[in-house]
Tab-separated table of C-alpha atoms in Angstrom:
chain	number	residue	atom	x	y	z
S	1	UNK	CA	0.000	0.000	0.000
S	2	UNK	CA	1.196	3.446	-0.943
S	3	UNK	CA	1.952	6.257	1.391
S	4	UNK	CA	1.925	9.694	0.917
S	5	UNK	CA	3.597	12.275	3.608
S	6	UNK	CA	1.719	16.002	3.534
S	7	UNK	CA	4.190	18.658	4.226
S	8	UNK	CA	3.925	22.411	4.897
S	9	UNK	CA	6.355	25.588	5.853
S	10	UNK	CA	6.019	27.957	8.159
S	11	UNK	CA	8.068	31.114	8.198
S	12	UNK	CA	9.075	32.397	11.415
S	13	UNK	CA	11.363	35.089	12.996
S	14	UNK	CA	14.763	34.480	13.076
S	15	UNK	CA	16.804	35.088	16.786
S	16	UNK	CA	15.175	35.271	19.592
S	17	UNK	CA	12.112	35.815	18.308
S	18	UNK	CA	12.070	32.141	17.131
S	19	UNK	CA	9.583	29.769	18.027
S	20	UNK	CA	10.454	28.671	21.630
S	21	UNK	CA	11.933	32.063	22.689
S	22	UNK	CA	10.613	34.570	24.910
S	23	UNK	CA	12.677	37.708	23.880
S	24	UNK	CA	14.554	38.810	26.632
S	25	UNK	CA	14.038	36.076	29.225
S	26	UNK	CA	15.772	33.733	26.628
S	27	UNK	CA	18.148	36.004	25.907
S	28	UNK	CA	19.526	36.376	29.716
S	29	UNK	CA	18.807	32.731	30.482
S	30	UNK	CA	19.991	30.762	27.388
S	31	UNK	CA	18.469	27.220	26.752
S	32	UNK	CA	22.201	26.211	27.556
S	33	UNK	CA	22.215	27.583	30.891
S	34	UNK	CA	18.824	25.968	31.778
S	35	UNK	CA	19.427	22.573	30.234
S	36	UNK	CA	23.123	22.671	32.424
S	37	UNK	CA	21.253	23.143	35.701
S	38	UNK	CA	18.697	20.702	34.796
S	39	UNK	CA	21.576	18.474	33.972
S	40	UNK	CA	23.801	19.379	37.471
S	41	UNK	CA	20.501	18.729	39.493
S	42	UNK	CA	19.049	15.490	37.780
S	43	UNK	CA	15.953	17.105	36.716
S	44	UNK	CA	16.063	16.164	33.372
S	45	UNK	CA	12.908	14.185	32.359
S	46	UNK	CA	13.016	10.587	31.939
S	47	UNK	CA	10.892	10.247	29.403
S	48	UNK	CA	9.067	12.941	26.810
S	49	UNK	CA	6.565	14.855	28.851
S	50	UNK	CA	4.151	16.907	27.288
S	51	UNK	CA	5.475	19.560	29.754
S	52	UNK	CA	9.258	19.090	29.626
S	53	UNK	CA	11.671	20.053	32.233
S	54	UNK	CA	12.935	22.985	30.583
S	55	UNK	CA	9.392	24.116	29.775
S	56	UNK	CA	8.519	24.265	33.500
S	57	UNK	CA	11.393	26.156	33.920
S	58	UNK	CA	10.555	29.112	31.831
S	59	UNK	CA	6.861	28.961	33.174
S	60	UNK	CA	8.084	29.035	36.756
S	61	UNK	CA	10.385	32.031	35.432
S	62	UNK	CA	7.694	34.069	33.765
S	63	UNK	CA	5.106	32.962	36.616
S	64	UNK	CA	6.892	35.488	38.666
S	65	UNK	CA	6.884	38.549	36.159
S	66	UNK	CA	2.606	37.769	35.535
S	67	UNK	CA	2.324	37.121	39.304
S	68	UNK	CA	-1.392	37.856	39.032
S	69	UNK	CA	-2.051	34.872	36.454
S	70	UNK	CA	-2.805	31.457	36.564
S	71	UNK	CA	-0.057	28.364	35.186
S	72	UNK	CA	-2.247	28.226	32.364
S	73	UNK	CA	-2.270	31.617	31.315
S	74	UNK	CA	0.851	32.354	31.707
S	75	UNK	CA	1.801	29.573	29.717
S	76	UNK	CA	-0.652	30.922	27.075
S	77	UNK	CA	1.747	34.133	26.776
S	78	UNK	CA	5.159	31.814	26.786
S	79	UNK	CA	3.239	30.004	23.636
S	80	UNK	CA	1.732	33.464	22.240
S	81	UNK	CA	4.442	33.572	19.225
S	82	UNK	CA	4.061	30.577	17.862
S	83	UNK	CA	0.736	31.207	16.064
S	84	UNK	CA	-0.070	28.359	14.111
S	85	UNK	CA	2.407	25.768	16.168
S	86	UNK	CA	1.100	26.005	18.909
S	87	UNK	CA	1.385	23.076	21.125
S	88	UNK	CA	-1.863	21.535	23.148
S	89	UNK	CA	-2.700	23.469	26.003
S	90	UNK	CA	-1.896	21.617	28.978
S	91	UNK	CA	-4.730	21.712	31.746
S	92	UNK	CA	-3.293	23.219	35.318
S	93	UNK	CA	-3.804	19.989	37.116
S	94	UNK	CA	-0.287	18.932	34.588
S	95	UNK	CA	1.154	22.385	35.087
S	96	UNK	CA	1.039	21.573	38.727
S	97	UNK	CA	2.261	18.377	38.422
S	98	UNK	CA	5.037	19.427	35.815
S	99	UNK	CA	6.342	22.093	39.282
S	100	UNK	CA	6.446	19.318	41.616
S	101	UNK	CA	8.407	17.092	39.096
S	102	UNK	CA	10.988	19.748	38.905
S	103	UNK	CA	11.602	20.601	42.719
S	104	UNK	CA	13.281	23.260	44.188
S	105	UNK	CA	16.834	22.586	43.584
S	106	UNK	CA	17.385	23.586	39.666
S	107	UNK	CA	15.708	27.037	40.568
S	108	UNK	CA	18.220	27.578	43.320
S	109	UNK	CA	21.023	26.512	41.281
S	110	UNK	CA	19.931	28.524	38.691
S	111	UNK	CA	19.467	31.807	40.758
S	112	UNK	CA	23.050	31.116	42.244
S	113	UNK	CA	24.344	31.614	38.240
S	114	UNK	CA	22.744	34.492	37.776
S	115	UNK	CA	22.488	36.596	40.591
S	116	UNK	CA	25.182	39.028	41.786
S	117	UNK	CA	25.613	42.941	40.656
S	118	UNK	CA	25.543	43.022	36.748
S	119	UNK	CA	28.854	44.225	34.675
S	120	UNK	CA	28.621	47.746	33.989
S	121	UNK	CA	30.598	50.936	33.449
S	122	UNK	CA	32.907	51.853	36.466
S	123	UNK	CA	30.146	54.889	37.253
S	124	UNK	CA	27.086	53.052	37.390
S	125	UNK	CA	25.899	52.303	41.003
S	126	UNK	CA	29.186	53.554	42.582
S	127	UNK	CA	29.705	56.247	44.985
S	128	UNK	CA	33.313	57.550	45.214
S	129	UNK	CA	34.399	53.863	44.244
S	130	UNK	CA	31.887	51.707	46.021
S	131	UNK	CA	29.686	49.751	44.844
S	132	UNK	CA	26.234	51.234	46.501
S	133	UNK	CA	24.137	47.993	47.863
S	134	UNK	CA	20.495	47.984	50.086
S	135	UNK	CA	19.199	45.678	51.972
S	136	UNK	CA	15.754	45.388	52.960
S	137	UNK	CA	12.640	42.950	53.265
S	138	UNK	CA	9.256	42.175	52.665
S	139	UNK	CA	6.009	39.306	53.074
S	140	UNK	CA	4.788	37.604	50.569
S	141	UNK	CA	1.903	35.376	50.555
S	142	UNK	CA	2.157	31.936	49.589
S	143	UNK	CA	-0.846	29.230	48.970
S	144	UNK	CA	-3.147	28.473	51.798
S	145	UNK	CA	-2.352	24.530	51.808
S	146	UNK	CA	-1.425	21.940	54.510
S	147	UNK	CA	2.399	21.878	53.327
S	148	UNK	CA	2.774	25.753	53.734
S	149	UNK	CA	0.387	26.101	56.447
S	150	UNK	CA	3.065	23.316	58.254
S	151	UNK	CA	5.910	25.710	57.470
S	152	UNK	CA	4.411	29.405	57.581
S	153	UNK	CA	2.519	30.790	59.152
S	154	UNK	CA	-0.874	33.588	58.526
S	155	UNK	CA	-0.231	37.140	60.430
S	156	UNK	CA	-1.850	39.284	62.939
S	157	UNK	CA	-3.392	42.058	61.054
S	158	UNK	CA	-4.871	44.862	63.408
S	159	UNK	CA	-8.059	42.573	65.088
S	160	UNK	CA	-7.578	39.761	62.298
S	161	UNK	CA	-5.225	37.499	60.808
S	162	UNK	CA	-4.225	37.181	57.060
S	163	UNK	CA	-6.095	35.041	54.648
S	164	UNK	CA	-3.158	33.418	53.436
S	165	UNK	CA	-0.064	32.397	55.196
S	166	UNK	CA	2.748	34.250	54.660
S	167	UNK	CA	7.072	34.388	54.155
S	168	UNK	CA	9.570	36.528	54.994
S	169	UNK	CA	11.872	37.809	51.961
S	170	UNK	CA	15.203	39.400	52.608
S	171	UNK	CA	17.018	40.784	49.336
S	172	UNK	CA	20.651	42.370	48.715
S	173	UNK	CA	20.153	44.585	45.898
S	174	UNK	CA	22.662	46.319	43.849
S	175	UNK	CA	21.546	49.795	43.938
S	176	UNK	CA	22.617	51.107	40.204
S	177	UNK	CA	21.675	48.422	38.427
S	178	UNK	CA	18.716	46.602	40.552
S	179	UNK	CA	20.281	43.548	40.192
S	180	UNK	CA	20.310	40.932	42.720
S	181	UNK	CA	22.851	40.022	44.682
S	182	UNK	CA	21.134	37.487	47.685
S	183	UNK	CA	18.058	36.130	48.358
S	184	UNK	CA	17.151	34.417	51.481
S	185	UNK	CA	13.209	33.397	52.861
S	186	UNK	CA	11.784	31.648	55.479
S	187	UNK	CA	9.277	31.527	58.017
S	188	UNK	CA	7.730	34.785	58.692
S	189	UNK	CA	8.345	34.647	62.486
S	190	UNK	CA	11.894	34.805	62.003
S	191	UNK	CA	12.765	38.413	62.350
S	192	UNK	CA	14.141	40.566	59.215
S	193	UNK	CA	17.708	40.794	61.032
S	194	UNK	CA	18.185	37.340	60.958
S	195	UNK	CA	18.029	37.471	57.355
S	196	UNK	CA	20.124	40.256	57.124
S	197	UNK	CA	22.918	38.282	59.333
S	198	UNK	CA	22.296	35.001	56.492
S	199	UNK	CA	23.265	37.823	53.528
S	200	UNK	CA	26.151	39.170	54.851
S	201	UNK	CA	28.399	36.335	53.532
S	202	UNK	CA	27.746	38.632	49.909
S	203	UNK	CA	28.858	41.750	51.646
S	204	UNK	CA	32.741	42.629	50.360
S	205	UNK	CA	35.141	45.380	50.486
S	206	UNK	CA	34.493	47.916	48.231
S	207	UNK	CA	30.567	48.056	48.272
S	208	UNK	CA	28.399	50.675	50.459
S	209	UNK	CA	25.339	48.652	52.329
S	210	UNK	CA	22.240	51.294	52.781
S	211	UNK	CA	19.725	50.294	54.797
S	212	UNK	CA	16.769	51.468	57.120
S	213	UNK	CA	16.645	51.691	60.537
S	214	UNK	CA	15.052	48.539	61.761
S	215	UNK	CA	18.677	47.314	60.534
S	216	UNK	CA	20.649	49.293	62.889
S	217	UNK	CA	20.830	46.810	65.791
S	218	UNK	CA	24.544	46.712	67.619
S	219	UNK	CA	24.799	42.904	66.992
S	220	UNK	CA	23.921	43.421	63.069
S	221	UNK	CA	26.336	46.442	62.292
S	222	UNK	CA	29.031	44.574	64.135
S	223	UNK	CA	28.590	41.671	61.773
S	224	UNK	CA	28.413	43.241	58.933
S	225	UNK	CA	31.103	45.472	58.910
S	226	UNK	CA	33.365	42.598	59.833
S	227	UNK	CA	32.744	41.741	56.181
S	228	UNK	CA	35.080	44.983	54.891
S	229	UNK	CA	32.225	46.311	53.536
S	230	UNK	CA	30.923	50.111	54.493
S	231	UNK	CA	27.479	50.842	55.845
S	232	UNK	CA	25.459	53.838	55.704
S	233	UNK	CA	22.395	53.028	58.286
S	234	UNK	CA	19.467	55.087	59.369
S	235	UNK	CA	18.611	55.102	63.063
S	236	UNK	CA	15.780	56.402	65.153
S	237	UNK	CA	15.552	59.894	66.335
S	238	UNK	CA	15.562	59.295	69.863
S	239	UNK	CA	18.245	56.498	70.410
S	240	UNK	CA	20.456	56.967	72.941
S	241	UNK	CA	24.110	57.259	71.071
S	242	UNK	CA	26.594	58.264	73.705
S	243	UNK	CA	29.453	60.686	72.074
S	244	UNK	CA	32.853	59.751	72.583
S	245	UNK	CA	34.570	62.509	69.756
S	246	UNK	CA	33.426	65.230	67.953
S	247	UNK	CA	34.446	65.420	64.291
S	248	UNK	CA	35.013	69.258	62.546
S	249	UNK	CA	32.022	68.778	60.406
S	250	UNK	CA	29.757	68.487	63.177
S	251	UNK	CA	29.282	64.832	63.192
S	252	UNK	CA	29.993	62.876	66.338
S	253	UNK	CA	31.733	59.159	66.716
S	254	UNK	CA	29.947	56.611	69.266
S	255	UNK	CA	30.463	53.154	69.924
S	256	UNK	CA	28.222	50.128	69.288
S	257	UNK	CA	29.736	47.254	70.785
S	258	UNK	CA	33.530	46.804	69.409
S	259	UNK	CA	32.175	48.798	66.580
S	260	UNK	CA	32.814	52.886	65.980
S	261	UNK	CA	30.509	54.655	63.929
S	262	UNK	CA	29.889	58.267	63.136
S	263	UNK	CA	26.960	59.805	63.344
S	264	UNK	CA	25.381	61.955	60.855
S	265	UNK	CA	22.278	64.297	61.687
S	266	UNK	CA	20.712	64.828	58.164
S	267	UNK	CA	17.480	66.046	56.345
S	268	UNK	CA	17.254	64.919	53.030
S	269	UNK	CA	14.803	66.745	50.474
S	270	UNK	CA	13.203	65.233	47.132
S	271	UNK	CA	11.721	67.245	44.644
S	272	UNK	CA	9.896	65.271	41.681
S	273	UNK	CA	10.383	66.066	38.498
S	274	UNK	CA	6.631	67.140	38.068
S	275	UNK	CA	7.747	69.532	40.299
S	276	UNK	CA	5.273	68.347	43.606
S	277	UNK	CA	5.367	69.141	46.936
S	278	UNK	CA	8.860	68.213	48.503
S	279	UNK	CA	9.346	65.427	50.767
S	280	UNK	CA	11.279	65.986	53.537
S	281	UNK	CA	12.710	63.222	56.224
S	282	UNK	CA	15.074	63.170	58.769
């Protein structure tokens, strides 16, 4: 019996802009890299999936920049350029399943490749050589579901508690280019300074740590600047900080445990460029 094979061409874009790309997010996390981490983590499927490892990947990736969509959705926009090749839709249930097959580990590993300040000019980000870093945190709500609800916890909110339990995100952010530097989360009743203490191993001579006042604990700032690196902290108005010298700009040295640190009285104005009201702190 004969057979006859039916054949047709598509044209597509050439780059990233192909089929299977996603502009920019392909562009700053090659298939290369992804397949290697799949590779270093043994995440690679063991057998064709109709939502391959590499796949769930990208849709955990661009889950996070459409944070307000379901899996399936946001797999609609990873598939949105490929018009007539699109692949079946998978249903969430396999999208779900698809995240658990992959695990944590090959995010983390990936996220340890690319993190840390980007390469730019010398200018960018710096202040009189330094690189200029922040740290600060946040909550974020995860799923309401046994396995979180075993791990985090929901939070007190004025005579209520949240509807959805919640983590605790601390970041160390390079300033000039918003780039990430650390990452760590956890239970929401650990304190931010804890998580402050876990990033300092990314702390180096050379950079300039900014951060608010809830980070200006003794036992912190000693820590910290044990790393080389220099801070520039806010504190509360009324804290107590006992003068030992006086320097000829009108700032003052105190101690905080083994630590000496001057002490800067400062009001810093920002006008918009609509030209608004100023705002003025201390």
């Amino acid at each position: 019996m004969e057979q006859a094979a039916i054949t047709r061409t598509v044209g597509v874009a050439a780059g990233v802009f192909a089929p299977g790309h996603i502009g920019e997010l392909t562009r700053i996390i090659p298939f290369e890299m992804v397949d290697e981490v799949l590779a270093a983590t043994g995440a690679v499927q063991r057998r064709v999936r109709l939502v391959p490892a590499r796949v769930t990947v990208y849709l955990l990736l661009a889950a996070a920049l459409f944070n307000g969509l379901g899996y399936q959705q946001v797999f609609d926009r990873l598939c949105a350029g490929l018009m007539s090749l699109v692949p079946v839709r998978p249903s969430a249930s396999a999208l779900r399943q698809a995240r658990q097959r992959l695990g944590p580990a090959p995010m983390k590993a990936l996220f340890d490749l690319v993190s840390g300040p980007a390469a730019t000019t010398a200018a960018v980000g710096r202040w009189r050589g330094l690189r200029v870093v922040a740290v600060d945190g946040t909550l974020l709500s995860v799923p309401d579901c046994p396995a979180n609800l075993a791990v985090f916890t929901r939070q007190r909110l004025g005579n209520g508690i949240s509807g959805y339990p919640q983590l605790r995100l601390a970041t160390l952010v390079a300033c000039g280019t918003r780039t990430v530097i650390g990452a760590v989360f956890g239970p929401a009743t650990t304190g931010e300074l804890e998580y402050a203490r876990r990033l300092a191993v990314h702390l180096r001579a050379g950079m300039m740590l900014l951060g608010d006042r809830n980070f200006s604990s003794a036992a912190l700032l000693n820590q910290l600047a044990a790393t080389g690196a220099d801070l520039l902290v806010r504190c509360k108005a009324n804290r107590n900080l006992p003068t030992v010298a006086r320097c000829r700009d009108g700032s003052t040295l105190t101690r905080l445990g083994g630590l000496t640190v001057r002490v800067i009285e400062a009001e810093i104005t920002t006008l918009l460029r609509a030209r608004a009201p100023a705002i003025t702190g201390c």
